[in-house]
Amino acid sequence: MSSESPAACAHVVGMLVPRPCGVPAKAACTACHTACCPDHLASDGRCLACDEGRKPTGPAVALPAGLTFDAEVLEAFEVAQPADPDNAWSDLT
């Protein structure tokens, strides 16, 4: 039995803080062979980028080695748009 951890998904997530997905990969894209987690793998076995006719992208920014974001910080970037657009900036005051 191998002690190696499974490959991590190679897709980039996050708009304000682009970072590797990092979720364990389920499979490799049948077109570009990029490691993909279930969220980035289309039902036909291709990654979402190939499925949409785009090239898979690498990280948009080079993150310093050892830089991590805790769950609280990441959740702040992943919140849904407020239901009340007139009050959209209320969390910044």
mmCIF file with all atom_site columns, C-alpha atoms in Angstrom:
data_model
loop_
_atom_site.group_PDB
_atom_site.id
_atom_site.type_symbol
_atom_site.label_atom_id
_atom_site.label_alt_id
_atom_site.label_comp_id
_atom_site.label_asym_id
_atom_site.label_entity_id
_atom_site.label_seq_id
_atom_site.pdbx_PDB_ins_code
_atom_site.Cartn_x
_atom_site.Cartn_y
_atom_site.Cartn_z
_atom_site.occupancy
_atom_site.B_iso_or_equiv
_atom_site.pdbx_formal_charge
_atom_site.auth_seq_id
_atom_site.auth_comp_id
_atom_site.auth_asym_id
_atom_site.auth_atom_id
_atom_site.pdbx_PDB_model_num
ATOM 1  C CA . MET A 1 1  ? 0.000   0.000  0.000   1.00 0.00 ? 1  MET A CA 1
ATOM 2  C CA . SER A 1 2  ? 1.330   3.434  -0.975  1.00 0.00 ? 2  SER A CA 1
ATOM 3  C CA . SER A 1 3  ? 1.662   6.133  1.664   1.00 0.00 ? 3  SER A CA 1
ATOM 4  C CA . GLU A 1 4  ? 1.481   8.901  -0.964  1.00 0.00 ? 4  GLU A CA 1
ATOM 5  C CA . SER A 1 5  ? -1.400  11.322 -0.692  1.00 0.00 ? 5  SER A CA 1
ATOM 6  C CA . PRO A 1 6  ? -3.667  11.621 -3.715  1.00 0.00 ? 6  PRO A CA 1
ATOM 7  C CA . ALA A 1 7  ? -2.899  14.359 -6.227  1.00 0.00 ? 7  ALA A CA 1
ATOM 8  C CA . ALA A 1 8  ? -4.558  17.686 -5.516  1.00 0.00 ? 8  ALA A CA 1
ATOM 9  C CA . CYS A 1 9  ? -6.886  19.399 -7.960  1.00 0.00 ? 9  CYS A CA 1
ATOM 10 C CA . ALA A 1 10 ? -4.799  21.721 -10.146 1.00 0.00 ? 10 ALA A CA 1
ATOM 11 C CA . HIS A 1 11 ? -7.551  24.236 -10.939 1.00 0.00 ? 11 HIS A CA 1
ATOM 12 C CA . VAL A 1 12 ? -7.438  27.784 -9.584  1.00 0.00 ? 12 VAL A CA 1
ATOM 13 C CA . VAL A 1 13 ? -10.231 29.074 -7.338  1.00 0.00 ? 13 VAL A CA 1
ATOM 14 C CA . GLY A 1 14 ? -10.933 32.501 -5.870  1.00 0.00 ? 14 GLY A CA 1
ATOM 15 C CA . MET A 1 15 ? -11.275 35.810 -7.638  1.00 0.00 ? 15 MET A CA 1
ATOM 16 C CA . LEU A 1 16 ? -9.717  38.165 -5.087  1.00 0.00 ? 16 LEU A CA 1
ATOM 17 C CA . VAL A 1 17 ? -7.208  35.643 -3.775  1.00 0.00 ? 17 VAL A CA 1
ATOM 18 C CA . PRO A 1 18 ? -6.498  33.183 -6.621  1.00 0.00 ? 18 PRO A CA 1
ATOM 19 C CA . ARG A 1 19 ? -5.200  29.954 -5.151  1.00 0.00 ? 19 ARG A CA 1
ATOM 20 C CA . PRO A 1 20 ? -4.935  26.293 -6.075  1.00 0.00 ? 20 PRO A CA 1
ATOM 21 C CA . CYS A 1 21 ? -8.124  24.350 -5.378  1.00 0.00 ? 21 CYS A CA 1
ATOM 22 C CA . GLY A 1 22 ? -6.175  21.762 -3.388  1.00 0.00 ? 22 GLY A CA 1
ATOM 23 C CA . VAL A 1 23 ? -9.077  19.321 -2.964  1.00 0.00 ? 23 VAL A CA 1
ATOM 24 C CA . PRO A 1 24 ? -7.956  15.725 -3.580  1.00 0.00 ? 24 PRO A CA 1
ATOM 25 C CA . ALA A 1 25 ? -8.296  14.929 -7.282  1.00 0.00 ? 25 ALA A CA 1
ATOM 26 C CA . LYS A 1 26 ? -10.897 12.407 -8.387  1.00 0.00 ? 26 LYS A CA 1
ATOM 27 C CA . ALA A 1 27 ? -9.460  11.893 -11.879 1.00 0.00 ? 27 ALA A CA 1
ATOM 28 C CA . ALA A 1 28 ? -7.426  13.516 -14.618 1.00 0.00 ? 28 ALA A CA 1
ATOM 29 C CA . CYS A 1 29 ? -9.087  15.345 -17.493 1.00 0.00 ? 29 CYS A CA 1
ATOM 30 C CA . THR A 1 30 ? -9.336  13.056 -20.510 1.00 0.00 ? 30 THR A CA 1
ATOM 31 C CA . ALA A 1 31 ? -8.306  15.948 -22.798 1.00 0.00 ? 31 ALA A CA 1
ATOM 32 C CA . CYS A 1 32 ? -5.540  17.871 -20.994 1.00 0.00 ? 32 CYS A CA 1
ATOM 33 C CA . HIS A 1 33 ? -4.687  15.389 -18.202 1.00 0.00 ? 33 HIS A CA 1
ATOM 34 C CA . THR A 1 34 ? -5.042  18.038 -15.470 1.00 0.00 ? 34 THR A CA 1
ATOM 35 C CA . ALA A 1 35 ? -5.835  16.624 -12.011 1.00 0.00 ? 35 ALA A CA 1
ATOM 36 C CA . CYS A 1 36 ? -9.462  17.473 -11.130 1.00 0.00 ? 36 CYS A CA 1
ATOM 37 C CA . CYS A 1 37 ? -11.623 17.272 -8.025  1.00 0.00 ? 37 CYS A CA 1
ATOM 38 C CA . PRO A 1 38 ? -15.330 16.397 -8.459  1.00 0.00 ? 38 PRO A CA 1
ATOM 39 C CA . ASP A 1 39 ? -16.255 20.115 -8.581  1.00 0.00 ? 39 ASP A CA 1
ATOM 40 C CA . HIS A 1 40 ? -13.923 20.762 -11.555 1.00 0.00 ? 40 HIS A CA 1
ATOM 41 C CA . LEU A 1 41 ? -14.680 17.593 -13.522 1.00 0.00 ? 41 LEU A CA 1
ATOM 42 C CA . ALA A 1 42 ? -17.489 17.520 -16.101 1.00 0.00 ? 42 ALA A CA 1
ATOM 43 C CA . SER A 1 43 ? -19.670 14.442 -16.497 1.00 0.00 ? 43 SER A CA 1
ATOM 44 C CA . ASP A 1 44 ? -17.883 13.491 -19.741 1.00 0.00 ? 44 ASP A CA 1
ATOM 45 C CA . GLY A 1 45 ? -14.510 13.125 -17.969 1.00 0.00 ? 45 GLY A CA 1
ATOM 46 C CA . ARG A 1 46 ? -13.071 16.426 -19.132 1.00 0.00 ? 46 ARG A CA 1
ATOM 47 C CA . CYS A 1 47 ? -12.212 19.313 -16.839 1.00 0.00 ? 47 CYS A CA 1
ATOM 48 C CA . LEU A 1 48 ? -14.606 22.261 -16.829 1.00 0.00 ? 48 LEU A CA 1
ATOM 49 C CA . ALA A 1 49 ? -12.133 24.381 -18.815 1.00 0.00 ? 49 ALA A CA 1
ATOM 50 C CA . CYS A 1 50 ? -11.864 21.823 -21.627 1.00 0.00 ? 50 CYS A CA 1
ATOM 51 C CA . ASP A 1 51 ? -15.616 21.210 -21.478 1.00 0.00 ? 51 ASP A CA 1
ATOM 52 C CA . GLU A 1 52 ? -16.160 24.957 -22.084 1.00 0.00 ? 52 GLU A CA 1
ATOM 53 C CA . GLY A 1 53 ? -13.495 25.139 -24.814 1.00 0.00 ? 53 GLY A CA 1
ATOM 54 C CA . ARG A 1 54 ? -10.994 27.090 -22.675 1.00 0.00 ? 54 ARG A CA 1
ATOM 55 C CA . LYS A 1 55 ? -7.403  26.305 -21.785 1.00 0.00 ? 55 LYS A CA 1
ATOM 56 C CA . PRO A 1 56 ? -6.866  25.245 -18.163 1.00 0.00 ? 56 PRO A CA 1
ATOM 57 C CA . THR A 1 57 ? -5.149  28.091 -16.328 1.00 0.00 ? 57 THR A CA 1
ATOM 58 C CA . GLY A 1 58 ? -2.365  28.016 -13.809 1.00 0.00 ? 58 GLY A CA 1
ATOM 59 C CA . PRO A 1 59 ? -2.273  30.150 -10.675 1.00 0.00 ? 59 PRO A CA 1
ATOM 60 C CA . ALA A 1 60 ? -2.885  33.825 -11.461 1.00 0.00 ? 60 ALA A CA 1
ATOM 61 C CA . VAL A 1 61 ? -0.440  34.903 -8.772  1.00 0.00 ? 61 VAL A CA 1
ATOM 62 C CA . ALA A 1 62 ? 2.584   33.205 -7.312  1.00 0.00 ? 62 ALA A CA 1
ATOM 63 C CA . LEU A 1 63 ? 1.896   32.676 -3.633  1.00 0.00 ? 63 LEU A CA 1
ATOM 64 C CA . PRO A 1 64 ? 4.881   32.757 -1.295  1.00 0.00 ? 64 PRO A CA 1
ATOM 65 C CA . ALA A 1 65 ? 5.909   29.321 -0.054  1.00 0.00 ? 65 ALA A CA 1
ATOM 66 C CA . GLY A 1 66 ? 4.140   28.420 3.157   1.00 0.00 ? 66 GLY A CA 1
ATOM 67 C CA . LEU A 1 67 ? 1.409   31.048 2.773   1.00 0.00 ? 67 LEU A CA 1
ATOM 68 C CA . THR A 1 68 ? -1.900  29.690 3.967   1.00 0.00 ? 68 THR A CA 1
ATOM 69 C CA . PHE A 1 69 ? -5.317  31.158 4.585   1.00 0.00 ? 69 PHE A CA 1
ATOM 70 C CA . ASP A 1 70 ? -7.392  29.944 7.491   1.00 0.00 ? 70 ASP A CA 1
ATOM 71 C CA . ALA A 1 71 ? -11.014 28.913 6.942   1.00 0.00 ? 71 ALA A CA 1
ATOM 72 C CA . GLU A 1 72 ? -12.393 32.171 8.374   1.00 0.00 ? 72 GLU A CA 1
ATOM 73 C CA . VAL A 1 73 ? -10.456 34.302 5.876   1.00 0.00 ? 73 VAL A CA 1
ATOM 74 C CA . LEU A 1 74 ? -11.398 32.107 2.911   1.00 0.00 ? 74 LEU A CA 1
ATOM 75 C CA . GLU A 1 75 ? -15.061 32.136 3.923   1.00 0.00 ? 75 GLU A CA 1
ATOM 76 C CA . ALA A 1 76 ? -14.997 35.947 3.873   1.00 0.00 ? 76 ALA A CA 1
ATOM 77 C CA . PHE A 1 77 ? -14.169 35.822 0.150   1.00 0.00 ? 77 PHE A CA 1
ATOM 78 C CA . GLU A 1 78 ? -16.766 33.158 -0.618  1.00 0.00 ? 78 GLU A CA 1
ATOM 79 C CA . VAL A 1 79 ? -19.896 34.816 0.813   1.00 0.00 ? 79 VAL A CA 1
ATOM 80 C CA . ALA A 1 80 ? -22.911 35.189 -1.427  1.00 0.00 ? 80 ALA A CA 1
ATOM 81 C CA . GLN A 1 81 ? -24.049 38.605 -2.611  1.00 0.00 ? 81 GLN A CA 1
ATOM 82 C CA . PRO A 1 82 ? -26.261 40.287 -0.006  1.00 0.00 ? 82 PRO A CA 1
ATOM 83 C CA . ALA A 1 83 ? -30.002 39.985 -0.589  1.00 0.00 ? 83 ALA A CA 1
ATOM 84 C CA . ASP A 1 84 ? -30.347 43.759 -0.110  1.00 0.00 ? 84 ASP A CA 1
ATOM 85 C CA . PRO A 1 85 ? -28.116 45.462 -2.732  1.00 0.00 ? 85 PRO A CA 1
ATOM 86 C CA . ASP A 1 86 ? -28.682 48.878 -1.095  1.00 0.00 ? 86 ASP A CA 1
ATOM 87 C CA . ASN A 1 87 ? -26.986 47.507 2.021   1.00 0.00 ? 87 ASN A CA 1
ATOM 88 C CA . ALA A 1 88 ? -24.194 45.640 0.194   1.00 0.00 ? 88 ALA A CA 1
ATOM 89 C CA . TRP A 1 89 ? -21.368 47.534 1.921   1.00 0.00 ? 89 TRP A CA 1
ATOM 90 C CA . SER A 1 90 ? -22.759 47.295 5.439   1.00 0.00 ? 90 SER A CA 1
ATOM 91 C CA . ASP A 1 91 ? -20.261 44.584 6.365   1.00 0.00 ? 91 ASP A CA 1
ATOM 92 C CA . LEU A 1 92 ? -17.379 47.003 5.728   1.00 0.00 ? 92 LEU A CA 1
ATOM 93 C CA . THR A 1 93 ? -18.484 49.654 8.201   1.00 0.00 ? 93 THR A CA 1
#
